[in-house]
mmCIF file of C-alpha atoms in Angstrom:
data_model
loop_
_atom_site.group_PDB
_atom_site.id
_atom_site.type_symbol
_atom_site.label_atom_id
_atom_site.label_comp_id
_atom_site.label_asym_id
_atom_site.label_seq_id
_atom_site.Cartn_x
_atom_site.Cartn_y
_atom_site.Cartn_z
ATOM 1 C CA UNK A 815 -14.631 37.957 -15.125
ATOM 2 C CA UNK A 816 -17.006 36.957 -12.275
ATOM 3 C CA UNK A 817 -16.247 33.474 -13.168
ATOM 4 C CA UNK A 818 -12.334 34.140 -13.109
ATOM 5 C CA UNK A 819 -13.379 35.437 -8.834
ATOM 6 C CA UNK A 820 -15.069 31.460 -8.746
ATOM 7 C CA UNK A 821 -14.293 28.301 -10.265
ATOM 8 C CA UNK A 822 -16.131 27.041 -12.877
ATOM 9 C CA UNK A 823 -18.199 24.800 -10.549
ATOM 10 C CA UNK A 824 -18.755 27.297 -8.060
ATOM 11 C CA UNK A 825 -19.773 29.865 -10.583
ATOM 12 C CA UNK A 826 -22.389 27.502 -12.364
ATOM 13 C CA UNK A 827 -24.176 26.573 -8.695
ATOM 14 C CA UNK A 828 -23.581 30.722 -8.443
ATOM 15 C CA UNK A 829 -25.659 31.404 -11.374
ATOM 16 C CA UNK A 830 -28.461 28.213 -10.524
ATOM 17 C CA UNK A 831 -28.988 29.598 -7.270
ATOM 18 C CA UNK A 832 -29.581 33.019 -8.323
ATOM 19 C CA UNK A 833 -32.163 31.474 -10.714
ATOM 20 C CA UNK A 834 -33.491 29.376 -8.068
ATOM 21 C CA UNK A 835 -34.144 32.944 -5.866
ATOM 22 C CA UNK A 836 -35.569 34.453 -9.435
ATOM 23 C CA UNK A 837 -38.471 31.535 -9.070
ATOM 24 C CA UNK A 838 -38.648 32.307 -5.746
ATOM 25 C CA UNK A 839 -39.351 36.473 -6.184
ATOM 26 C CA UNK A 840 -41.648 35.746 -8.647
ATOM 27 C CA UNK A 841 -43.573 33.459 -6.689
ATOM 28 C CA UNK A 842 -43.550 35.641 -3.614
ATOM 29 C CA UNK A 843 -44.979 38.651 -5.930
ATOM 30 C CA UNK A 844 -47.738 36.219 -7.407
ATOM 31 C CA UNK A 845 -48.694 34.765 -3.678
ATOM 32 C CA UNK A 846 -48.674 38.554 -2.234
ATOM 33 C CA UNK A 847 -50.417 40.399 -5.239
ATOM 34 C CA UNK A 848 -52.976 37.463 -5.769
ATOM 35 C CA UNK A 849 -52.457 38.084 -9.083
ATOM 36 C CA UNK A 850 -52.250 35.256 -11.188
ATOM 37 C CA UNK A 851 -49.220 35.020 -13.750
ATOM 38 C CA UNK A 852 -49.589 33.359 -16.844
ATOM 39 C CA UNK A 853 -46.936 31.858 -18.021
ATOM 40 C CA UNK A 854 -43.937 29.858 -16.054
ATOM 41 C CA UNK A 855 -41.005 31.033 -14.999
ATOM 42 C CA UNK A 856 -37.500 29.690 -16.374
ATOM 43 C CA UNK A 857 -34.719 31.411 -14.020
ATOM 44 C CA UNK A 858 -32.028 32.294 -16.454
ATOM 45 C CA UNK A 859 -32.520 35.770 -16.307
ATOM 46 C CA UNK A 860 -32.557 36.207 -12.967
ATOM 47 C CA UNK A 861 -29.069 34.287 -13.125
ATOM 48 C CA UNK A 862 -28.042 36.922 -15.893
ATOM 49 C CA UNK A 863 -28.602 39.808 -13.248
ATOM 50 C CA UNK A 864 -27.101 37.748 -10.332
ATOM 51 C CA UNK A 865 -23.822 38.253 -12.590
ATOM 52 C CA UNK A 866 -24.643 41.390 -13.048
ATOM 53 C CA UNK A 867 -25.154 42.534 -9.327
ATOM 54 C CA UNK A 868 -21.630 40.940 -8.811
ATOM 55 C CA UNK A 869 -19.929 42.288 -11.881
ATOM 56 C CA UNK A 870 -20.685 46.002 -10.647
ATOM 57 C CA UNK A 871 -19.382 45.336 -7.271
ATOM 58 C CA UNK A 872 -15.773 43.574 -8.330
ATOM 59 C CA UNK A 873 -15.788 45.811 -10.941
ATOM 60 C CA UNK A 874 -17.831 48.998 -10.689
ATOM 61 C CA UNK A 875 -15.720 51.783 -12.865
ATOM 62 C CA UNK A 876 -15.401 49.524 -16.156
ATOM 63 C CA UNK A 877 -16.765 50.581 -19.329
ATOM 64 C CA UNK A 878 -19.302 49.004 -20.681
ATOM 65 C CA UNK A 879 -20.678 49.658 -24.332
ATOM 66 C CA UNK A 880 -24.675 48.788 -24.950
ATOM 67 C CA UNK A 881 -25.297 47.861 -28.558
ATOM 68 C CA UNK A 882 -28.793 49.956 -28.152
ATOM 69 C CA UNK A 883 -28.609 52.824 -26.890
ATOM 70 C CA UNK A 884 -25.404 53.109 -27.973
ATOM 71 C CA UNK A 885 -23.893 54.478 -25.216
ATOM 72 C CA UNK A 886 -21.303 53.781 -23.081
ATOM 73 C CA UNK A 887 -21.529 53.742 -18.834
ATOM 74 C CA UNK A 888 -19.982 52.338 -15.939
ATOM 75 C CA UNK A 889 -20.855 48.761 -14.586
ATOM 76 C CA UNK A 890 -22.167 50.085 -11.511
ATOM 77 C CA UNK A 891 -24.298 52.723 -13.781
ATOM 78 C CA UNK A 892 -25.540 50.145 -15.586
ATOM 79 C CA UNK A 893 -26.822 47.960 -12.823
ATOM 80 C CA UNK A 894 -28.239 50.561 -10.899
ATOM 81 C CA UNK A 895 -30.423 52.017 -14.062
ATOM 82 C CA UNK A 896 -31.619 48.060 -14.463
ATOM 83 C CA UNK A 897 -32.342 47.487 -10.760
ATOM 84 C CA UNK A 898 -34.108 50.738 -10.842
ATOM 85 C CA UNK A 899 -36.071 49.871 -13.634
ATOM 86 C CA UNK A 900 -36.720 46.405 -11.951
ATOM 87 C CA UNK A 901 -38.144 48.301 -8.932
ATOM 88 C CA UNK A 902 -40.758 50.660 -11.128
ATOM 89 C CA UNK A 903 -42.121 47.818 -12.915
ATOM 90 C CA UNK A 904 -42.857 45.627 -10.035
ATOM 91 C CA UNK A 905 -44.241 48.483 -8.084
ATOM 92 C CA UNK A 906 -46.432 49.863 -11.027
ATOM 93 C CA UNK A 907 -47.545 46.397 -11.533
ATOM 94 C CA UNK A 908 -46.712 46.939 -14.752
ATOM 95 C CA UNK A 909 -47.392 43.705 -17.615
ATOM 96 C CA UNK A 910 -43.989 41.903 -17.042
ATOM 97 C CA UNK A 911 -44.034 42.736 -13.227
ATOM 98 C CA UNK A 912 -43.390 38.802 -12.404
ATOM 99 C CA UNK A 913 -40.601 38.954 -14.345
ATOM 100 C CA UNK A 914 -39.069 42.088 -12.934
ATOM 101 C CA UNK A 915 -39.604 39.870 -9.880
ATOM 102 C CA UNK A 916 -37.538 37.644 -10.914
ATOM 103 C CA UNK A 917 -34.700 39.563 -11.999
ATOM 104 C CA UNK A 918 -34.679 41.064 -8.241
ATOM 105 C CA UNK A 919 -34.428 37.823 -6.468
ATOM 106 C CA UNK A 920 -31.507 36.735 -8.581
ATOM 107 C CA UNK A 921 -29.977 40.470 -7.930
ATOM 108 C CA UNK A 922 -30.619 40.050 -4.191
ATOM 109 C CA UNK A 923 -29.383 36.267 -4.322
ATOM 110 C CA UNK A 924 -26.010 37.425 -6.103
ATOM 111 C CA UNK A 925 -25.296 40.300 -3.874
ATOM 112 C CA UNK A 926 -26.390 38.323 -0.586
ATOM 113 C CA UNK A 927 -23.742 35.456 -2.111
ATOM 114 C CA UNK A 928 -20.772 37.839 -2.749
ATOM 115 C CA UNK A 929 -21.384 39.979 -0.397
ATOM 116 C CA UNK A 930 -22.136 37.656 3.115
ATOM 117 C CA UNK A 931 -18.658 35.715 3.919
ATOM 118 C CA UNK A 932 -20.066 32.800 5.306
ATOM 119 C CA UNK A 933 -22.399 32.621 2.328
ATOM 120 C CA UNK A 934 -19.295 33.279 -0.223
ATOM 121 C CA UNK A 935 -17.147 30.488 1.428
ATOM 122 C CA UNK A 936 -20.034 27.864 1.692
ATOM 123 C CA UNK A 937 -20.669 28.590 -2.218
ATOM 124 C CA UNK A 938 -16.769 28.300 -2.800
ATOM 125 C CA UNK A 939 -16.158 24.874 -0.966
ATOM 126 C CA UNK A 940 -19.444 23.556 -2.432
ATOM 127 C CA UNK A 941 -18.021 24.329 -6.037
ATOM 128 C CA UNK A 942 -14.325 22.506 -4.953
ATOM 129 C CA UNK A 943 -16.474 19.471 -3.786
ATOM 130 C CA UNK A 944 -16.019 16.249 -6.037
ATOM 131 C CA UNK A 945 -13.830 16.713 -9.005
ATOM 132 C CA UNK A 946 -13.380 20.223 -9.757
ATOM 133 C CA UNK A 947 -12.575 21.864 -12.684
ATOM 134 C CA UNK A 948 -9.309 23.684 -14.024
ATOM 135 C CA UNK A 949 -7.975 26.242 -11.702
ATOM 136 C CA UNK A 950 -8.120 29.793 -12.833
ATOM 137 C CA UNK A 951 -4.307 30.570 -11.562
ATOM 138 C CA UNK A 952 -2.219 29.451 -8.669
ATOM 139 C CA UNK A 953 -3.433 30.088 -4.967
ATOM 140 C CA UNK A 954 -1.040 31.389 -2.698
ATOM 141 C CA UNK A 955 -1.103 30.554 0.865
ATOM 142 C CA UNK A 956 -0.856 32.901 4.275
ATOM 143 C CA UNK A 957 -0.501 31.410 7.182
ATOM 144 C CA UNK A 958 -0.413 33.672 10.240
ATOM 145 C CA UNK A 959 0.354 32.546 13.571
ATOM 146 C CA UNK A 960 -1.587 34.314 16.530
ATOM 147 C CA UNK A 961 -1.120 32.474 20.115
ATOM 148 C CA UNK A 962 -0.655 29.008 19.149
ATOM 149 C CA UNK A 963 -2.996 29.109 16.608
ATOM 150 C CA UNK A 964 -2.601 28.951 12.760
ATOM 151 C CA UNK A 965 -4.824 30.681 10.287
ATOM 152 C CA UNK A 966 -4.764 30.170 6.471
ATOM 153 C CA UNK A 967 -5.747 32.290 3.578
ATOM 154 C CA UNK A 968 -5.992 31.825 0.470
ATOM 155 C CA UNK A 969 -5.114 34.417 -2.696
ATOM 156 C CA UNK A 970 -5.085 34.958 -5.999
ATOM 157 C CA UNK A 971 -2.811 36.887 -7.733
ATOM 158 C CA UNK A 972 -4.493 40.082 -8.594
ATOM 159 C CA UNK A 973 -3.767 41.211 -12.423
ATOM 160 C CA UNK A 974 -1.567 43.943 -13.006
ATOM 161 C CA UNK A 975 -2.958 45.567 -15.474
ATOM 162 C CA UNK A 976 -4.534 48.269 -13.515
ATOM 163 C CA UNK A 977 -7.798 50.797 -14.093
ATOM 164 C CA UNK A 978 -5.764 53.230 -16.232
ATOM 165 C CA UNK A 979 -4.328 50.979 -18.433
ATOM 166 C CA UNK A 980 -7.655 48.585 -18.712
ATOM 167 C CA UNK A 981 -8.637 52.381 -20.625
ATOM 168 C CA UNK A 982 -6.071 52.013 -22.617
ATOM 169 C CA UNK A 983 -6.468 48.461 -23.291
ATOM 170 C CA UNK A 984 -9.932 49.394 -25.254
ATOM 171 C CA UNK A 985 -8.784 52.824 -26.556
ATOM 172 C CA UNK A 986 -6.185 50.228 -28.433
ATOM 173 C CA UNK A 987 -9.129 47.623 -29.235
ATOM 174 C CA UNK A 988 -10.823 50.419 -30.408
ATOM 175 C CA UNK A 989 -7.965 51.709 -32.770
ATOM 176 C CA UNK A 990 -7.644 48.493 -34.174
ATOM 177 C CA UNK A 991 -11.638 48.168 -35.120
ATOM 178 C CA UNK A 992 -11.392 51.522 -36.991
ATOM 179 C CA UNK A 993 -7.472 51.134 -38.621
ATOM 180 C CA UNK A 994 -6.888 47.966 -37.999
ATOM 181 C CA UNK A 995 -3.803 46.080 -36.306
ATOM 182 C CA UNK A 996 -1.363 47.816 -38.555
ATOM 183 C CA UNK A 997 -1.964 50.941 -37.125
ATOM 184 C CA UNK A 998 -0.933 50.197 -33.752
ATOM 185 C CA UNK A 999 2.764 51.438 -32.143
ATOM 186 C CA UNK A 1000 5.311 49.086 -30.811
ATOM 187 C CA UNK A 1001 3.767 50.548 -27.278
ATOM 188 C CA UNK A 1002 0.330 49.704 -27.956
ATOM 189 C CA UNK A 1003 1.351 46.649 -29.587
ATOM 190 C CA UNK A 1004 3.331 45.690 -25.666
ATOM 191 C CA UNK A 1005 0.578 46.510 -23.448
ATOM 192 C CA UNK A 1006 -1.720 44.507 -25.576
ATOM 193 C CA UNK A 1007 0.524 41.133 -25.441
ATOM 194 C CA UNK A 1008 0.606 42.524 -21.664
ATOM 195 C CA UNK A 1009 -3.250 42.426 -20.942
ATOM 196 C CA UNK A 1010 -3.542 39.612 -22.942
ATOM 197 C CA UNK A 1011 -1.674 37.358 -20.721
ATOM 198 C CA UNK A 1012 -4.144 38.256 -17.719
#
């Protein structure tokens, strides 16, 4: 859903810049530690928790199910306990503390993108530059006039399925994995089609 907040161009230089600032954490803990890594670094990772970082702020009450532990927290849970992990290993200087690193600097790249407006808009119009790809959903304009002067602002449509019912969306899913689609009322059957839509 972080790429549904982006376009698909946008999101992609998103997730390569948050790798680029993984390479770049890493390297800063090698140069400062004068340690010496072995091994390269590859960046996808710290791309992975640039998402993450981002995820838990658009979204930071949703459920999320780990396959192992299998246990169930919040988003924000979930990228606090990894970040906080992240944070012991690199100052332990524990074996993968370069990678740890790495995972940081794509954190701190991903909330410094989201988070920074001018940073956020300069991402978005660099991902519209050329020939994008397919819109996620219509744009709808606001223009406001203040003393001669027009401003414009652009929205999406926000879903309408809201926190509640995003429960009972995977109550339902989970329903159907244990009894199957049969088992499901005409209610749960609606709000399914509903959420499906979004």
């Amino acid at each position: 859903f972080v790429e549904q907040q982006l376009r698909s161009r946008a999101f992609l230089l998103f997730y390569l810049l948050c790798g680029v600032a993984g390479a770049l954490g890493y390297a800063t803990l090698v140069s400062a530690s004068n340690a010496y890594q072995d091994g390269g670094v590859v960046g996808a990772s710290a791309g992975i928790f640039g998402i993450l970082v981002v995820a838990a702020m658009i979204a930071p009450d949703m459920r999320v199910q780990l396959l192992f532990p299998p246990v169930t927290l919040t988003m924000r849970l979930l990228a606090i306990l990894v970040l906080a992990y992240g944070v012991f290993v690199v100052l332990v200087g524990g074996d993968n503390a370069g990678g740890e690193a790495g995972h940081l600097g794509g954190a701190l790249a991903g909330f410094l993108l989201w988070k920074i407006p001018v940073l956020r808009g300069l991402l978005g119009r660099l991902g519209r530059s050329g020939q994008g790809g397919p819109k996620k959903g219509p744009a709808f304009q606001i223009r406001i006039a203040k003393r001669g002067k027009v401003y414009q602002k652009k929205l999406r449509p926000q879903s309408t399925i809201t926190g509640l019912e995003s429960s009972e969306v995977d109550r339902i899913l989970d329903k159907i994995n244990e009894h199957g689609l049969q088992s499901l009322t005409g209610e749960e059957r609606e709000l399914l089609a509903r959420a499906g839509k979004k």
